[in-house]
């Protein structure tokens, strides 16, 4: 065994005695065996995946000291673990553990213990001695009842106990008075546990994928709740007391079989994120009083008229309404001047109003799978737009103003009826990906060579007969897909594409690639 003494180190090795060394470790995880550490100082967080045969004597840890033994098919926790008395975080999740030894109480400095997805039936009473434990995971251990030993963890702040078979929680749950996060999803609850009102500091509750049909009025007593996930519960009753959740900022009601937005959720003064996707909502209420709402997701519902949203939720930054039955986007869309993300995929839109140009902060616009035949010239006013998704529409042309989108990096146009591109396409100086496959293009404008940051260019399944010489100016091009066209020869300028990795030209009447291009691809 080699000895290293009084050194400042950025690496760590097996079979080494370290004496009075200082470590600054940056690697994600280390597997070390048979090393000893005497009077050492670890100045950065350190994560180990194996410490078999290692000893730590009089060492200090400025940040986290973590051992990750997850996913190793362990039948038991290795004995050496219980000698690591300075250990702060231990992850033994996703193994085949059946017993948690009493010796776990020797790890008195543990703040995090992860035992999820094992086969542990019981917890030892000695767990109560782990007075510094703040985060505990006991998910996926086949529990029919809430383990009462957990109630001994007086300083617990985060508890994962999802993916079990729980139907209730103990009446004295208030013993976990410091609990802030509770994960109860994927259990067998048929009633919302009113005992949760006894947790005064609870800020986040994950309760999705249970079988609750109605919420009790006691839910309004969770006064400090900030995040609530009730998705995938067939809830039909929301009490008016939900309006008392004054601090609630995020609410998930995905796939709850809802036909209307619950009225009790329409006056939450702090709500910023509301997800109602995968329901059966066809009509919006006449009044929505959510002054702080910034993100609304109603993907996969049955909406046709969204004018209420456009008239009343004026501070939205994200609006996702994909897979509905929306036929018209009104001029009121121009009211949402704070919008950064707009998703209207898989609807029945035939046109986009000129007021779209008023969304000066928009960064992503998703309009694929609609019935659009053209775009308004005003789309060129979206100077912050980075992603524009228009695939599978019926576009015949693009306005030349498209070239004003100089922040655009991703432009998806596959599956339209385009026969040509406007010269302005060459002004997209930050464009990284351009997909024009499955159109009717016969030629490309010479100006396309101006998009010099382009790395992916897909032109397959068109009617191209030739490529412009300017294509050789696309010096960053990595992928060029040209298959299924009518190209007879490639321009010599393509030999300048020194970064090109993939060139697809199948199903073209090209007899032979130019030698210069062959040499380029052979590299």
mmCIF file of N, CA and C in Angstrom, residues 344-352 365-375 388-398 412-418 437-440:
data_model
loop_
_atom_site.group_PDB
_atom_site.id
_atom_site.type_symbol
_atom_site.label_atom_id
_atom_site.label_comp_id
_atom_site.label_asym_id
_atom_site.label_seq_id
_atom_site.Cartn_x
_atom_site.Cartn_y
_atom_site.Cartn_z
ATOM 1 N N UNK A 344 -49.860 24.639 -29.513
ATOM 2 C CA UNK A 344 -51.192 24.423 -30.079
ATOM 3 C C UNK A 344 -51.168 23.252 -31.056
ATOM 4 N N UNK A 345 -50.368 22.259 -30.761
ATOM 5 C CA UNK A 345 -50.215 21.119 -31.663
ATOM 6 C C UNK A 345 -51.501 20.285 -31.705
ATOM 7 N N UNK A 346 -51.667 19.550 -32.810
ATOM 8 C CA UNK A 346 -52.781 18.611 -32.953
ATOM 9 C C UNK A 346 -54.131 19.270 -32.674
ATOM 10 N N UNK A 347 -54.385 20.375 -33.338
ATOM 11 C CA UNK A 347 -55.686 21.012 -33.311
ATOM 12 C C UNK A 347 -56.196 21.125 -34.748
ATOM 13 N N UNK A 348 -57.108 22.050 -34.994
ATOM 14 C CA UNK A 348 -57.715 22.176 -36.324
ATOM 15 C C UNK A 348 -57.607 23.609 -36.847
ATOM 16 N N UNK A 349 -56.492 24.243 -36.530
ATOM 17 C CA UNK A 349 -56.294 25.641 -36.919
ATOM 18 C C UNK A 349 -56.037 25.771 -38.418
ATOM 19 N N UNK A 350 -56.746 26.728 -39.036
ATOM 20 C CA UNK A 350 -56.545 27.016 -40.455
ATOM 21 C C UNK A 350 -55.706 28.272 -40.671
ATOM 22 N N UNK A 351 -55.639 29.120 -39.662
ATOM 23 C CA UNK A 351 -54.880 30.354 -39.805
ATOM 24 C C UNK A 351 -54.375 30.821 -38.449
ATOM 25 N N UNK A 352 -53.338 31.639 -38.515
ATOM 26 C CA UNK A 352 -52.768 32.287 -37.332
ATOM 27 C C UNK A 352 -52.990 33.783 -37.497
ATOM 28 N N UNK A 365 -42.755 28.166 -30.337
ATOM 29 C CA UNK A 365 -44.088 28.142 -30.923
ATOM 30 C C UNK A 365 -44.275 26.790 -31.596
ATOM 31 N N UNK A 366 -45.202 25.994 -31.065
ATOM 32 C CA UNK A 366 -45.449 24.642 -31.576
ATOM 33 C C UNK A 366 -46.827 24.596 -32.212
ATOM 34 N N UNK A 367 -46.853 24.399 -33.529
ATOM 35 C CA UNK A 367 -48.100 24.413 -34.289
ATOM 36 C C UNK A 367 -48.233 23.184 -35.187
ATOM 37 N N UNK A 368 -47.469 22.146 -34.919
ATOM 38 C CA UNK A 368 -47.529 20.982 -35.791
ATOM 39 C C UNK A 368 -48.884 20.292 -35.739
ATOM 40 N N UNK A 369 -49.189 19.587 -36.811
ATOM 41 C CA UNK A 369 -50.437 18.827 -36.931
ATOM 42 C C UNK A 369 -51.672 19.703 -36.812
ATOM 43 N N UNK A 370 -51.708 20.752 -37.619
ATOM 44 C CA UNK A 370 -52.893 21.568 -37.801
ATOM 45 C C UNK A 370 -53.221 21.599 -39.296
ATOM 46 N N UNK A 371 -53.947 22.609 -39.735
ATOM 47 C CA UNK A 371 -54.347 22.701 -41.144
ATOM 48 C C UNK A 371 -53.937 24.042 -41.734
ATOM 49 N N UNK A 372 -52.794 24.551 -41.293
ATOM 50 C CA UNK A 372 -52.324 25.860 -41.732
ATOM 51 C C UNK A 372 -51.854 25.824 -43.179
ATOM 52 N N UNK A 373 -52.314 26.807 -43.964
ATOM 53 C CA UNK A 373 -51.874 26.922 -45.356
ATOM 54 C C UNK A 373 -50.850 28.034 -45.527
ATOM 55 N N UNK A 374 -50.845 28.982 -44.613
ATOM 56 C CA UNK A 374 -49.887 30.085 -44.687
ATOM 57 C C UNK A 374 -49.657 30.654 -43.303
ATOM 58 N N UNK A 375 -48.598 31.466 -43.204
ATOM 59 C CA UNK A 375 -48.271 32.164 -41.969
ATOM 60 C C UNK A 375 -48.362 33.661 -42.215
ATOM 61 N N UNK A 388 -39.441 26.795 -33.722
ATOM 62 C CA UNK A 388 -40.667 26.943 -34.494
ATOM 63 C C UNK A 388 -41.001 25.591 -35.121
ATOM 64 N N UNK A 389 -42.113 25.005 -34.670
ATOM 65 C CA UNK A 389 -42.498 23.666 -35.105
ATOM 66 C C UNK A 389 -43.778 23.754 -35.924
ATOM 67 N N UNK A 390 -43.653 23.462 -37.223
ATOM 68 C CA UNK A 390 -44.770 23.596 -38.158
ATOM 69 C C UNK A 390 -45.000 22.328 -38.965
ATOM 70 N N UNK A 391 -44.432 21.218 -38.527
ATOM 71 C CA UNK A 391 -44.543 19.999 -39.309
ATOM 72 C C UNK A 391 -45.995 19.527 -39.417
ATOM 73 N N UNK A 392 -46.271 18.847 -40.514
ATOM 74 C CA UNK A 392 -47.581 18.245 -40.790
ATOM 75 C C UNK A 392 -48.709 19.270 -40.757
ATOM 76 N N UNK A 393 -48.527 20.331 -41.548
ATOM 77 C CA UNK A 393 -49.583 21.263 -41.862
ATOM 78 C C UNK A 393 -49.810 21.214 -43.368
ATOM 79 N N UNK A 394 -50.341 22.277 -43.932
ATOM 80 C CA UNK A 394 -50.592 22.332 -45.386
ATOM 81 C C UNK A 394 -49.973 23.592 -45.983
ATOM 82 N N UNK A 395 -48.831 23.987 -45.428
ATOM 83 C CA UNK A 395 -48.190 25.229 -45.857
ATOM 84 C C UNK A 395 -47.734 25.148 -47.305
ATOM 85 N N UNK A 396 -48.128 26.176 -48.084
ATOM 86 C CA UNK A 396 -47.704 26.265 -49.481
ATOM 87 C C UNK A 396 -46.505 27.178 -49.651
ATOM 88 N N UNK A 397 -46.350 28.105 -48.718
ATOM 89 C CA UNK A 397 -45.272 29.076 -48.818
ATOM 90 C C UNK A 397 -44.922 29.592 -47.431
ATOM 91 N N UNK A 398 -43.743 30.188 -47.345
ATOM 92 C CA UNK A 398 -43.312 30.877 -46.141
ATOM 93 C C UNK A 398 -43.096 32.341 -46.479
ATOM 94 N N UNK A 412 -38.792 23.271 -37.781
ATOM 95 C CA UNK A 412 -39.351 21.995 -38.230
ATOM 96 C C UNK A 412 -40.485 22.247 -39.218
ATOM 97 N N UNK A 413 -40.326 21.746 -40.456
ATOM 98 C CA UNK A 413 -41.305 21.977 -41.513
ATOM 99 C C UNK A 413 -41.669 20.706 -42.267
ATOM 100 N N UNK A 414 -41.312 19.561 -41.744
ATOM 101 C CA UNK A 414 -41.570 18.322 -42.461
ATOM 102 C C UNK A 414 -43.070 18.112 -42.686
ATOM 103 N N UNK A 415 -43.417 17.513 -43.833
ATOM 104 C CA UNK A 415 -44.800 17.153 -44.113
ATOM 105 C C UNK A 415 -45.701 18.315 -44.451
ATOM 106 N N UNK A 416 -45.223 19.269 -45.254
ATOM 107 C CA UNK A 416 -46.053 20.362 -45.752
ATOM 108 C C UNK A 416 -46.092 20.307 -47.280
ATOM 109 N N UNK A 417 -46.529 21.406 -47.921
ATOM 110 C CA UNK A 417 -46.655 21.449 -49.381
ATOM 111 C C UNK A 417 -45.737 22.500 -49.994
ATOM 112 N N UNK A 418 -44.622 22.767 -49.337
ATOM 113 C CA UNK A 418 -43.721 23.826 -49.804
ATOM 114 C C UNK A 418 -43.056 23.435 -51.125
ATOM 115 N N UNK A 437 -38.053 17.815 -44.808
ATOM 116 C CA UNK A 437 -38.380 16.542 -45.452
ATOM 117 C C UNK A 437 -39.881 16.461 -45.757
ATOM 118 N N UNK A 438 -40.216 15.645 -46.753
ATOM 119 C CA UNK A 438 -41.615 15.401 -47.127
ATOM 120 C C UNK A 438 -42.345 16.676 -47.518
ATOM 121 N N UNK A 439 -41.734 17.457 -48.425
ATOM 122 C CA UNK A 439 -42.379 18.607 -49.033
ATOM 123 C C UNK A 439 -42.336 18.430 -50.551
ATOM 124 N N UNK A 440 -42.481 19.524 -51.295
ATOM 125 C CA UNK A 440 -42.464 19.457 -52.759
ATOM 126 C C UNK A 440 -41.414 20.404 -53.329
#
